[in-house]
Short mmCIF file of C-alpha atoms and ligand atoms in Angstrom, two decimals:
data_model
loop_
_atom_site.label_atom_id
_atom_site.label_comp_id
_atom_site.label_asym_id
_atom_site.label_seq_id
_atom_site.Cartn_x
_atom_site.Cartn_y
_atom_site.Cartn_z
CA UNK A 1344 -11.09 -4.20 26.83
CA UNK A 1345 -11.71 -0.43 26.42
CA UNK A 1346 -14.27 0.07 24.00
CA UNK A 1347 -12.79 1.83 20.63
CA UNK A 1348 -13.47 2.49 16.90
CA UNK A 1349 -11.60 0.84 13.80
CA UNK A 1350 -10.99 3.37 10.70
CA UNK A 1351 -14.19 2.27 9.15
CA UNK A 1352 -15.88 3.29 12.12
CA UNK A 1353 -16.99 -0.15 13.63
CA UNK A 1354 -16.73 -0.64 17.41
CA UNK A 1355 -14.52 -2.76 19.24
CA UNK A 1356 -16.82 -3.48 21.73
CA UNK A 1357 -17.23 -6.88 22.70
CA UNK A 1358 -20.03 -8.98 23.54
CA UNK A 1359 -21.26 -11.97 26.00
CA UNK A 1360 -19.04 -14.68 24.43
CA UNK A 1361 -16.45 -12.37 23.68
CA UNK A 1362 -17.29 -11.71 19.68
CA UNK A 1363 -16.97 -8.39 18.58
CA UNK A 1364 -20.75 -6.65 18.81
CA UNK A 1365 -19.99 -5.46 14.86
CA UNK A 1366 -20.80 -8.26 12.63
CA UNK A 1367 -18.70 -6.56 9.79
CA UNK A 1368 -15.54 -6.64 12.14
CA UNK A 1369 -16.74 -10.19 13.50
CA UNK A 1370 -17.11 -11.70 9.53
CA UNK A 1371 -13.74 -9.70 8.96
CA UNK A 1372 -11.91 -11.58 12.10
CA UNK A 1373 -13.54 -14.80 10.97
CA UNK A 1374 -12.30 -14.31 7.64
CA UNK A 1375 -8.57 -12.97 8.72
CA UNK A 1376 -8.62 -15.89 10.64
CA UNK A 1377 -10.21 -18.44 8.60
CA UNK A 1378 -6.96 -20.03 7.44
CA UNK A 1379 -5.62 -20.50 10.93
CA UNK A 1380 -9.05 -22.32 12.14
CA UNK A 1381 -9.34 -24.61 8.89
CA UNK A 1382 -5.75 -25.94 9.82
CA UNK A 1383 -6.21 -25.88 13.86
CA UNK A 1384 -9.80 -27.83 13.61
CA UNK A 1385 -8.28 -30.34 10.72
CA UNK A 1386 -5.15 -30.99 13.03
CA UNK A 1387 -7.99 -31.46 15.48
CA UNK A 1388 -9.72 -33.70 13.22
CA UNK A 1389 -7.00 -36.35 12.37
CA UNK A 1390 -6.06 -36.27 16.43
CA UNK A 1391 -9.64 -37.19 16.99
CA UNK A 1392 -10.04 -39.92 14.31
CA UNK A 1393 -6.53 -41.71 15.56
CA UNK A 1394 -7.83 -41.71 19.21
CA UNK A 1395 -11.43 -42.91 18.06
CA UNK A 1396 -9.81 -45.95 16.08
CA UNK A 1397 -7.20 -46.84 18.57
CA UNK A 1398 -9.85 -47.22 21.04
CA UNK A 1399 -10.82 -49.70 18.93
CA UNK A 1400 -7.76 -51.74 20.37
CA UNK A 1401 -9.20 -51.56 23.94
CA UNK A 1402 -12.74 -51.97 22.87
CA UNK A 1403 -11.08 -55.53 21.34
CA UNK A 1404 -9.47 -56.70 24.00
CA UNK A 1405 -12.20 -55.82 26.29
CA UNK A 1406 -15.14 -57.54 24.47
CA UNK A 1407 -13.59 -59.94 22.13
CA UNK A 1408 -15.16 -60.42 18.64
CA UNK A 1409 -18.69 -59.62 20.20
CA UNK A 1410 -21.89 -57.73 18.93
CA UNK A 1411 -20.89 -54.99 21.57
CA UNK A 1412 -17.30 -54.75 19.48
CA UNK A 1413 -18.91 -55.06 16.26
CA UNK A 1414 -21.11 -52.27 16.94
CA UNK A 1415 -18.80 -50.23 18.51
CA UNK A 1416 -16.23 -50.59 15.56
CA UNK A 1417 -18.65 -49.42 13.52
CA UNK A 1418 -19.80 -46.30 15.52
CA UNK A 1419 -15.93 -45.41 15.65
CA UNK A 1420 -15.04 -45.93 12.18
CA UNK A 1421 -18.06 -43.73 11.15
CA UNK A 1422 -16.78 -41.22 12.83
CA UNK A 1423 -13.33 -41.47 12.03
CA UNK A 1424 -14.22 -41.38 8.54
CA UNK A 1425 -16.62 -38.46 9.20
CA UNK A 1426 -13.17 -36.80 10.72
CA UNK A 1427 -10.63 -37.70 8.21
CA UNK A 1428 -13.44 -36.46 5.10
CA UNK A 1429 -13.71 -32.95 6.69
CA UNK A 1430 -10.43 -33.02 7.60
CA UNK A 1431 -9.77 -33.36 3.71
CA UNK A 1432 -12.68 -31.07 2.63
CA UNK A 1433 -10.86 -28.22 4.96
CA UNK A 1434 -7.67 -28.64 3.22
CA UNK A 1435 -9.53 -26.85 0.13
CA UNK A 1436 -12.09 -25.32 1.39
CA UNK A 1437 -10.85 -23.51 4.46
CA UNK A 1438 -14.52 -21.94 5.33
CA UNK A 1439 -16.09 -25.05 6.17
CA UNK A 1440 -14.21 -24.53 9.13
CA UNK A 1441 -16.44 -22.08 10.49
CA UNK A 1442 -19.98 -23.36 9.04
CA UNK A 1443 -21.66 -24.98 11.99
CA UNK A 1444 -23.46 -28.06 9.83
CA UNK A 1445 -20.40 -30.12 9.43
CA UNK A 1446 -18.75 -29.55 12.93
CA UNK A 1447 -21.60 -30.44 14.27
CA UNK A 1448 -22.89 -33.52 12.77
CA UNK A 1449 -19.11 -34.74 14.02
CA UNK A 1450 -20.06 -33.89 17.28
CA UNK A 1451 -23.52 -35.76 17.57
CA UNK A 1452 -21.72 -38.70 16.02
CA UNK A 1453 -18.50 -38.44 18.52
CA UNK A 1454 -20.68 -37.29 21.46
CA UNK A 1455 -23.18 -40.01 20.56
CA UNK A 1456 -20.28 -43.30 20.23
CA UNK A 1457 -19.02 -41.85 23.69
CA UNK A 1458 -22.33 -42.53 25.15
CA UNK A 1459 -22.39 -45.78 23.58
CA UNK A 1460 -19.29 -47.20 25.19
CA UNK A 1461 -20.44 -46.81 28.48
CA UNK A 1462 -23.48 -49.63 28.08
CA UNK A 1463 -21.13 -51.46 25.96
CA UNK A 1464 -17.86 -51.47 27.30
CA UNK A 1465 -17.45 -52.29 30.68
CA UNK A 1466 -15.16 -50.34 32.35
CA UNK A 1467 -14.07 -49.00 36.16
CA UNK A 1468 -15.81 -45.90 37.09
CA UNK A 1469 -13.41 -43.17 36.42
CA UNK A 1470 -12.37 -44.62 32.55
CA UNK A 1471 -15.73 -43.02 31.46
CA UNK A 1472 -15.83 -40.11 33.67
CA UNK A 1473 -12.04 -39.16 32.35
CA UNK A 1474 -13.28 -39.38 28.77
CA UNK A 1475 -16.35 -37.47 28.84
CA UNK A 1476 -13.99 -34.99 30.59
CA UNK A 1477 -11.69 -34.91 27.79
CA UNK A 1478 -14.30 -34.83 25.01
CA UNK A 1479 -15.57 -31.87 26.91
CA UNK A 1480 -12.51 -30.09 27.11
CA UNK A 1481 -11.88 -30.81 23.76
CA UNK A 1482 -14.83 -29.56 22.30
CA UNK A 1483 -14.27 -26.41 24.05
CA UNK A 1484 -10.41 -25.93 22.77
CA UNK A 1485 -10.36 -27.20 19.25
CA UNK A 1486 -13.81 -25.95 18.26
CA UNK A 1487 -12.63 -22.11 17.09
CA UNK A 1488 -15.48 -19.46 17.37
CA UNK A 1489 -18.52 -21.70 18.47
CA UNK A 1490 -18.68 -20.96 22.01
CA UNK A 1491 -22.69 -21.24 22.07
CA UNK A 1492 -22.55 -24.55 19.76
CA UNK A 1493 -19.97 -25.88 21.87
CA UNK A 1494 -22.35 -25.17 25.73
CA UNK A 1495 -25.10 -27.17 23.98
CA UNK A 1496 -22.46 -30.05 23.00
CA UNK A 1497 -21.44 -30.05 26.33
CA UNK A 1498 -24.76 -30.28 27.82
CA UNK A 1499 -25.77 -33.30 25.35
CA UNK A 1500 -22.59 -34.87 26.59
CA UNK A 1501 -23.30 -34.06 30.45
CA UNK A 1502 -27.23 -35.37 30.11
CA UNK A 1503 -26.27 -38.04 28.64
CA UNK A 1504 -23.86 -39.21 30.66
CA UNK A 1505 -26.25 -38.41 33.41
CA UNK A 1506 -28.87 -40.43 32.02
CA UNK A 1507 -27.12 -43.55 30.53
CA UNK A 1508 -24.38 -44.31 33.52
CA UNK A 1509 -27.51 -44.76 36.40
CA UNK A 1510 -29.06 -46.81 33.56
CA UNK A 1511 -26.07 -49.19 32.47
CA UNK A 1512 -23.65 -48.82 35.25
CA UNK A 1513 -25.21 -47.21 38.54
CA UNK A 1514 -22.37 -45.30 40.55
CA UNK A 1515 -22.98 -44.53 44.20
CA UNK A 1516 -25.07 -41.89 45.02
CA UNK A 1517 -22.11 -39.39 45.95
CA UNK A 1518 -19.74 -40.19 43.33
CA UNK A 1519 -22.11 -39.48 40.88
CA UNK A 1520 -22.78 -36.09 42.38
CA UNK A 1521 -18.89 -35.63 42.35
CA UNK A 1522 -18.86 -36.56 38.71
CA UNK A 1523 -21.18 -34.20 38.03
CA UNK A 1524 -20.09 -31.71 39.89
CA UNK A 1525 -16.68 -32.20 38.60
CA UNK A 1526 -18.10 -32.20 34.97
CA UNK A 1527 -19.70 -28.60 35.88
CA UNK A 1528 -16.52 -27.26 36.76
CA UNK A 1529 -14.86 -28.84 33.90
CA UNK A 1530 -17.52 -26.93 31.35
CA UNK A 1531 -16.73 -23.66 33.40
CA UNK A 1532 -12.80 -24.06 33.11
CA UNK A 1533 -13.33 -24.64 29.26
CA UNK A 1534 -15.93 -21.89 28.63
CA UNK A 1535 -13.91 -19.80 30.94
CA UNK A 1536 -10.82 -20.34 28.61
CA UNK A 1537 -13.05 -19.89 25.52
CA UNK A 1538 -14.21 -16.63 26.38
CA UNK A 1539 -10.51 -15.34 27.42
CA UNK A 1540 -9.15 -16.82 24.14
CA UNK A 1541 -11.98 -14.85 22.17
CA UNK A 1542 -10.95 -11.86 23.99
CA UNK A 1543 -7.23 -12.12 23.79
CA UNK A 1544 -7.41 -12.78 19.92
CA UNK A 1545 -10.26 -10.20 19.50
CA UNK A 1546 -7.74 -7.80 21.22
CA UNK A 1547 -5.05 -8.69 19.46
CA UNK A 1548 -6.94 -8.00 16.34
CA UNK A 1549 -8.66 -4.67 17.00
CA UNK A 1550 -4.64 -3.37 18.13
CA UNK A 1551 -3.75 -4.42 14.97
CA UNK A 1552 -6.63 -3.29 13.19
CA UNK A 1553 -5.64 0.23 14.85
CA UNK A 1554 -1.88 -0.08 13.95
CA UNK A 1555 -2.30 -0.45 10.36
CA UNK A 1556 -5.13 2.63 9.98
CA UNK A 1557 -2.24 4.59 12.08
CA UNK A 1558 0.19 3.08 9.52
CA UNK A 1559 -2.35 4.32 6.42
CA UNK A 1560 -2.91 7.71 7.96
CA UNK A 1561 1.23 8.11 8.69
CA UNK A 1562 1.58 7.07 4.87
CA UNK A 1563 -0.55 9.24 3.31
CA UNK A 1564 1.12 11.99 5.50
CA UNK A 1565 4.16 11.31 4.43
CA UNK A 1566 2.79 11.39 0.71
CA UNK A 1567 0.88 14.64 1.35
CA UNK A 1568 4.75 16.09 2.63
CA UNK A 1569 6.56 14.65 -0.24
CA UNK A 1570 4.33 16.23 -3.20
CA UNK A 1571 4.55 19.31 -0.90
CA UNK A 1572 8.22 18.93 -0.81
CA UNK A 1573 8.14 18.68 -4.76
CA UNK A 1574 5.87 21.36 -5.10
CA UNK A 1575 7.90 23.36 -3.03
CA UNK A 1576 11.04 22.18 -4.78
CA UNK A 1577 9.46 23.39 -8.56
CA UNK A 1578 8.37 26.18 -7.26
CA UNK A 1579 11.48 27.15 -5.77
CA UNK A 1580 13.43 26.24 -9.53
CA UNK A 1581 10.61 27.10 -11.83
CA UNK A 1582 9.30 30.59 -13.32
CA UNK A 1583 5.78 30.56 -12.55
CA UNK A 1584 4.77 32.39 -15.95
CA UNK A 1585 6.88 30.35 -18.41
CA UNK A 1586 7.30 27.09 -17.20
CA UNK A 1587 10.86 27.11 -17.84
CA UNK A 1588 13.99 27.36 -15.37
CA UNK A 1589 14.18 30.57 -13.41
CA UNK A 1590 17.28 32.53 -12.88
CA UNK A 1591 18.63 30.87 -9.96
CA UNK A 1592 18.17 26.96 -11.20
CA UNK A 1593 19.37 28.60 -14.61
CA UNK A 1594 22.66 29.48 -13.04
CA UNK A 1595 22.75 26.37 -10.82
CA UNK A 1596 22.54 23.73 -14.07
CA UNK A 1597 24.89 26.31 -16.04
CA UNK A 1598 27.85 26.28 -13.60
CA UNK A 1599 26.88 22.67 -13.63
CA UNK A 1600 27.63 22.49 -17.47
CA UNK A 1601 30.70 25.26 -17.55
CA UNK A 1602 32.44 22.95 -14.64
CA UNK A 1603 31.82 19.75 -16.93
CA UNK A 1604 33.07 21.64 -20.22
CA UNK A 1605 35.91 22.84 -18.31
CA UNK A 1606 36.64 18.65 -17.40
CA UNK A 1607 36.09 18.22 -20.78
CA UNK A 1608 37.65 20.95 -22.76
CA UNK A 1609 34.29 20.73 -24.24
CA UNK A 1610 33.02 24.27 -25.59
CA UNK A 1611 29.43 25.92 -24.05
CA UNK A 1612 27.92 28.95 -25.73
CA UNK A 1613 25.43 30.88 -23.76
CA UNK A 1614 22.73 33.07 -25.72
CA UNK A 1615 20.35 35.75 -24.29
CA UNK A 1616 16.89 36.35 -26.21
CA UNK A 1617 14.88 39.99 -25.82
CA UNK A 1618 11.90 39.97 -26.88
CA UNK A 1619 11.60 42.99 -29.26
CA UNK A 1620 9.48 46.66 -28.16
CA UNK A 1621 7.97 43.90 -25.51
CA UNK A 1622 6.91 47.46 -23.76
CA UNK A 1623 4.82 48.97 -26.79
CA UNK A 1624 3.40 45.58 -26.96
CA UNK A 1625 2.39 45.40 -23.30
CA UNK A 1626 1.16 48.95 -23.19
CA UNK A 1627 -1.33 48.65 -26.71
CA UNK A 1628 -2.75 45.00 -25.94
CA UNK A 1629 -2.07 45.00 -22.42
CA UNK A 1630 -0.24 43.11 -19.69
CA UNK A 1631 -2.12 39.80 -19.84
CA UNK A 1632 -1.47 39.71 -23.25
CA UNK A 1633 2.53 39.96 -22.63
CA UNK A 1634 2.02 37.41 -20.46
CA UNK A 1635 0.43 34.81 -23.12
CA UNK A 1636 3.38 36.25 -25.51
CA UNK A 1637 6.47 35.85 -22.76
CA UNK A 1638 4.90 31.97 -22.46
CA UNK A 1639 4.81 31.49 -26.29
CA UNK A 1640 7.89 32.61 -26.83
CA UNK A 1641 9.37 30.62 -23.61
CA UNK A 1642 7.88 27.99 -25.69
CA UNK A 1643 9.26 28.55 -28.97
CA UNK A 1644 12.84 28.41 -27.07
CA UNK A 1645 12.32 25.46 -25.86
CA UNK A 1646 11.01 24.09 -29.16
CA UNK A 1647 14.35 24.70 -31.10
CA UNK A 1648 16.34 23.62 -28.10
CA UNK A 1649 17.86 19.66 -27.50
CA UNK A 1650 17.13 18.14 -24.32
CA UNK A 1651 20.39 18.74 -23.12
CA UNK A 1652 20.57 22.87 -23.78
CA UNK A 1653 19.43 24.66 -20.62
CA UNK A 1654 16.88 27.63 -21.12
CA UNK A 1655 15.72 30.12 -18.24
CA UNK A 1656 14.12 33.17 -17.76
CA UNK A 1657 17.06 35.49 -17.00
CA UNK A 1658 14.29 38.58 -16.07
CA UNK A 1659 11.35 40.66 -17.82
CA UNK A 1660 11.23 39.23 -21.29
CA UNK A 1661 14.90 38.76 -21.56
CA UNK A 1662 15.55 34.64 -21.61
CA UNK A 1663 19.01 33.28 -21.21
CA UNK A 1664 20.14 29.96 -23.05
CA UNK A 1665 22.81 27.49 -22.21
CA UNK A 1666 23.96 24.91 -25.18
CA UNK A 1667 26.68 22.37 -24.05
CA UNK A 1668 28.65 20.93 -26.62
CA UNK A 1669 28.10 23.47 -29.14
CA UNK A 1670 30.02 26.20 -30.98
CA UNK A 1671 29.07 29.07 -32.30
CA UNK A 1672 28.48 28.31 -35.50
CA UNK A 1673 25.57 25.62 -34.16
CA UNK A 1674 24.27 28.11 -32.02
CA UNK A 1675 23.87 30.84 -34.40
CA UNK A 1676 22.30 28.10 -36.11
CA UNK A 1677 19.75 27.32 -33.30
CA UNK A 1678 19.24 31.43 -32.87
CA UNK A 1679 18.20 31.99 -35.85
CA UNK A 1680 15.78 28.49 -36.43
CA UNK A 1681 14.69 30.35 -32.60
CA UNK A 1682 14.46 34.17 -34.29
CA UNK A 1683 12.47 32.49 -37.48
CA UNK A 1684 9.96 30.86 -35.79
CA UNK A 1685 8.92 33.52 -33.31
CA UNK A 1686 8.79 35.88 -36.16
CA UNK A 1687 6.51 33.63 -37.86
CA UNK A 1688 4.25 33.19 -35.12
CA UNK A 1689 0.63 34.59 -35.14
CA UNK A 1690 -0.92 34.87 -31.78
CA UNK A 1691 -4.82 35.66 -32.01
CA UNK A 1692 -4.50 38.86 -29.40
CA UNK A 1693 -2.00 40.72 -31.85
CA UNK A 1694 -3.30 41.45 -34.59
CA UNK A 1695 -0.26 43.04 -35.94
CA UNK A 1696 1.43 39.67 -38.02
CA UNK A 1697 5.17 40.93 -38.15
CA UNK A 1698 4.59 42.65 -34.25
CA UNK A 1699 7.08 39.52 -32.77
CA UNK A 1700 10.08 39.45 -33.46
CA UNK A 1701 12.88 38.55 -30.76
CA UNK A 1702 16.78 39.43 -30.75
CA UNK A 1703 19.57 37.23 -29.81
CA UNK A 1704 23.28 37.67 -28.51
CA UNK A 1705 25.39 35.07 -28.28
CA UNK A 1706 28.83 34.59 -26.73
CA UNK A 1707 30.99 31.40 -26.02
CA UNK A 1708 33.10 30.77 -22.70
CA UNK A 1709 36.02 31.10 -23.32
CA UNK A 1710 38.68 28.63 -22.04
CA UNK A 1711 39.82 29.29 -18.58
CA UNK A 1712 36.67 31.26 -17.53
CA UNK A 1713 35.96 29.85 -14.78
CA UNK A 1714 32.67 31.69 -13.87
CA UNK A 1715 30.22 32.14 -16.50
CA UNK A 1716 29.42 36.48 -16.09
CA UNK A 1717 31.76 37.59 -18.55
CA UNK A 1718 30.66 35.10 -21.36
CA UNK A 1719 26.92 36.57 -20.37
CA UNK A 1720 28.31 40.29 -20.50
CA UNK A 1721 29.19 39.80 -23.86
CA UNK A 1722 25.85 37.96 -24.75
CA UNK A 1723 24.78 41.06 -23.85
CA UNK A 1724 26.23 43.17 -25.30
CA UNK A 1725 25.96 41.47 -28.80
CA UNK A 1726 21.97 41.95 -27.93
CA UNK A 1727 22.27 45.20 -27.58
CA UNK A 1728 24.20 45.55 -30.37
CA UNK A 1729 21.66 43.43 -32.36
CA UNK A 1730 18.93 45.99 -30.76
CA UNK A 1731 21.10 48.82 -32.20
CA UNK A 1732 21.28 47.40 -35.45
CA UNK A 1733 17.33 47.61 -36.01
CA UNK A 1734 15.87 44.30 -33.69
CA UNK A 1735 15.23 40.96 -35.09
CA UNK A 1736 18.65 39.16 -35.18
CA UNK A 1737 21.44 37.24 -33.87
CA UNK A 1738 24.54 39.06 -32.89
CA UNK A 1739 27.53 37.10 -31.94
CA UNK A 1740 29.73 38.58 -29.73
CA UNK A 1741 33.43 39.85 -31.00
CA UNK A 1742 35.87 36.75 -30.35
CA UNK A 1743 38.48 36.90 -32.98
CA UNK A 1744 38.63 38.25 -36.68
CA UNK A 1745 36.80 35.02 -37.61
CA UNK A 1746 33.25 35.67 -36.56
CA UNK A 1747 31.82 38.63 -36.93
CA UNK A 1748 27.96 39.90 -36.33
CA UNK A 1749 26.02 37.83 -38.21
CA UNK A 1750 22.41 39.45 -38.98
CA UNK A 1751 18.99 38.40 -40.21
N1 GTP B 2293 3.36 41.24 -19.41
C1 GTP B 2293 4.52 41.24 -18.80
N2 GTP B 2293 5.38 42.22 -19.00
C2 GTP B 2293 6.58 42.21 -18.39
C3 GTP B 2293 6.96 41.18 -17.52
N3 GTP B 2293 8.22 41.44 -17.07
C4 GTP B 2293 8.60 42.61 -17.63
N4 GTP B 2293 7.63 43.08 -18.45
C5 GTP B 2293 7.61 44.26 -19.24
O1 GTP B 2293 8.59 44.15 -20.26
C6 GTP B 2293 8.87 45.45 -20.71
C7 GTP B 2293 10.34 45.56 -21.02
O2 GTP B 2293 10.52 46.67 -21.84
P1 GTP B 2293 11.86 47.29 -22.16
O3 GTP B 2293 12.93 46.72 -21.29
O4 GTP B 2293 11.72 48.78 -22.12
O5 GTP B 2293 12.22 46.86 -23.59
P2 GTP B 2293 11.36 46.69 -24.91
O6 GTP B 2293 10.09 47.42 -24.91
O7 GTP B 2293 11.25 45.23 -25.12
O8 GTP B 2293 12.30 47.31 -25.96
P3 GTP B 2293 13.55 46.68 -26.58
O9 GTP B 2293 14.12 45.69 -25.61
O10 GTP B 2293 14.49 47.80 -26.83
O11 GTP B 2293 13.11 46.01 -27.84
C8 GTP B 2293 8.39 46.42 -19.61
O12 GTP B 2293 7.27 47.13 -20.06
C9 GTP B 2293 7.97 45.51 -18.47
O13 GTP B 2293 6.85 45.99 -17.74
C10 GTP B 2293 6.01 40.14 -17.28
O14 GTP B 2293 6.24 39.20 -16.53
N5 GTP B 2293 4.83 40.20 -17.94
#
């Protein structure tokens, strides 16, 4: 396997038994994989503590009720026992399947009852060769992630053998060799397969490892575009100074509202607010200081306003206000609450108390406009004619012989 690097910098590199070389990555593929082991080994488990007591049968019929079978019995129900406990322990406690202790002390009591049978159960040549073949085999497949535990197993099992069978039950000179050498290839096959499963699983592990940092990084592009998209989009509908709406989302949630009180014969008044000698006031306290007093009125606007009135900044210190649903009584109402409180306001950097004031002209759509300029011309003129008049007030514009200029 090419040699690469997780996220968290660890490498993928793997070693003689094919374990990752990082023990942080190894503990975290023994953990990720913890689960999986536990129920593989205690599947394992309850296979290996049926086939230990149904040899039991054979041992029977083969010896009888004698000391041989009693003892045997005995060795095989210990270790079926030993089996079936872990195999409940793992059921809770899915990391005993990867602490060596209790794996092991199965497999010196297995390895060690497999030795046994061959002094005490006579059998033909190959019965005892075919099971220390198995047990071998099986050690190797069902043991997860203890390749070096496993080679020493194997060796017990393989000395033993070698030991006990020219002891007990003498084969001829070259089938022995033949079981041995048979035995040999049987530990390379299953450390052979060890290794490759380690790899494969290792593999599959760092890929996926890899996938999901590609998947984190993709995310938190994504993310990164989407607040930039957002930005973008405020920026795009907001005036940077104020806060509030600029012109061109003013106009876009106005024609919104005019189209919905044309639906709804519903009436929509539109006011525009001047801030009053805004260029005397710029020019003695300076432009930073306009600034602070275009936000605070901005503010103020927006104080008097209802959630659903739409307020932007129409240009300079003029500000343009939308109010669905209302007629012009209400939002001479709201202009003057509006004209009150800026004139009560006392900003810090102007000293001069009364120095705010702001004027207000206010016209209603009329029905069948379908475009919302010549409601706004007339806003504006009633400002100007409100600016005429001396400043400081609301000036509704001329609709009928009902409503005439209404001043502070
Ligand atoms: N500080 C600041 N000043 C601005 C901004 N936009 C426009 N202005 C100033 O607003 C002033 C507008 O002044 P005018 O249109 O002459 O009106 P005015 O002095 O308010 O007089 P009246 O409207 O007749 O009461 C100009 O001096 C502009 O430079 C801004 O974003 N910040």
């Amino acid at each position: 396997m090419a040699a690469g690097k997780t996220d968290t910098g660890g490498s993928t590199e793997l070693s003689w038994r094919a374990e990752f070389h990082d023990p942080a990555l190894e503990a975290l593929f023994r953990r990720t994989m913890q689960a999986h082991d536990a129920c593989q080994m205690r599947h394992a488990l309850w296979v290996a503590a049926g086939l230990f007591l149904a040899f039991s049968v054979a041992d029977y019929h083969l010896l009888g009720f004698s000391n041989a079978f009693f003892v045997l019995i005995t060795t095989r129900t210990s270790v079926a026992l030993a089996c079936l406990l872990l195999a409940l322990a793992l059921r809770k406690r899915t990391a005993l399947a990867q602490r060596p202790l209790p794996i092991n002390l199965i497999c010196l009591l297995g390895i060690s009852t497999l030795l046994l049978t061959i002094p005490l159960r006579p059998a033909p040549d190959g019965i005892h060769l075919a099971s220390i073949v198995v047990a071998s085999m099986a050690l190797y497949l069902f043991v997860p992630n203890r390749l070096p535990w496993m080679l020493i197993w194997n060796v017990y099992l393989v000395t033993g053998f070698a030991i006990v069978v020219p002891l007990w039950d003498p084969l001829p000179g070259g089938l022995m060799a033949t079981s041995l050498l048979l035995l040999g290839f049987v530990n390379l096959l299953g450390w052979m397969s060890v290794l490759r499963l380690n790899r494969l699983q290792r593999e599959q592990f760092a890929s996926l490892l890899e996938e999901r940092a590609i998947n984190r990084q993709l995310q938190a592009e994504i993310e990164e575009r989407s607040q930039l998209e957002e930005r973008l989009r405020y920026m795009a509908c907001t005036d940077d100074l104020t806060g509030i709406a600029n012109r061109r989302r003013f106009f876009e949630l106005a024609e919104r509202e005019l189209r919905r009180a044309q639906r709804d014969h519903s009436p929509l008044v539109l006011c525009m607010v001047d801030i009053d000698l805004f260029k005397s006031l710029n020019d003695r306290h300076g432009h930073a200081v306009g600034d602070i007093v275009l936000s605070t009125v901005a503010g103020c606007c927006q104080s008097v306003l209802r959630e659903t009135d739409i307020i932007g900044r129409y240009g300079g210190e003029e500000f343009v206000i939308a109010l669905p649903k209302a007629n012009l009584y209400t939002a001479t109402t709201i202009a003057e609450r509006l004209r009150e409180r800026v004139a009560s306001l006392s900003l810090p950097m102007v000293p001069d108390r009364h120095a705010l004031s702001v004027t207000v002209g206010i016209s209603r759509v009329e029905p069948g406009e379908t475009r919302l300029d010549p409601a706004l011309l007339r806003a504006d003129q009633a400002l100007y004619d409100g600016k005429a008049r001396g400043r400081n007030c609301v000036v509704v514009a001329h609709h009928g012989p009902s409503l005439s200029a209404m001043e502070a």
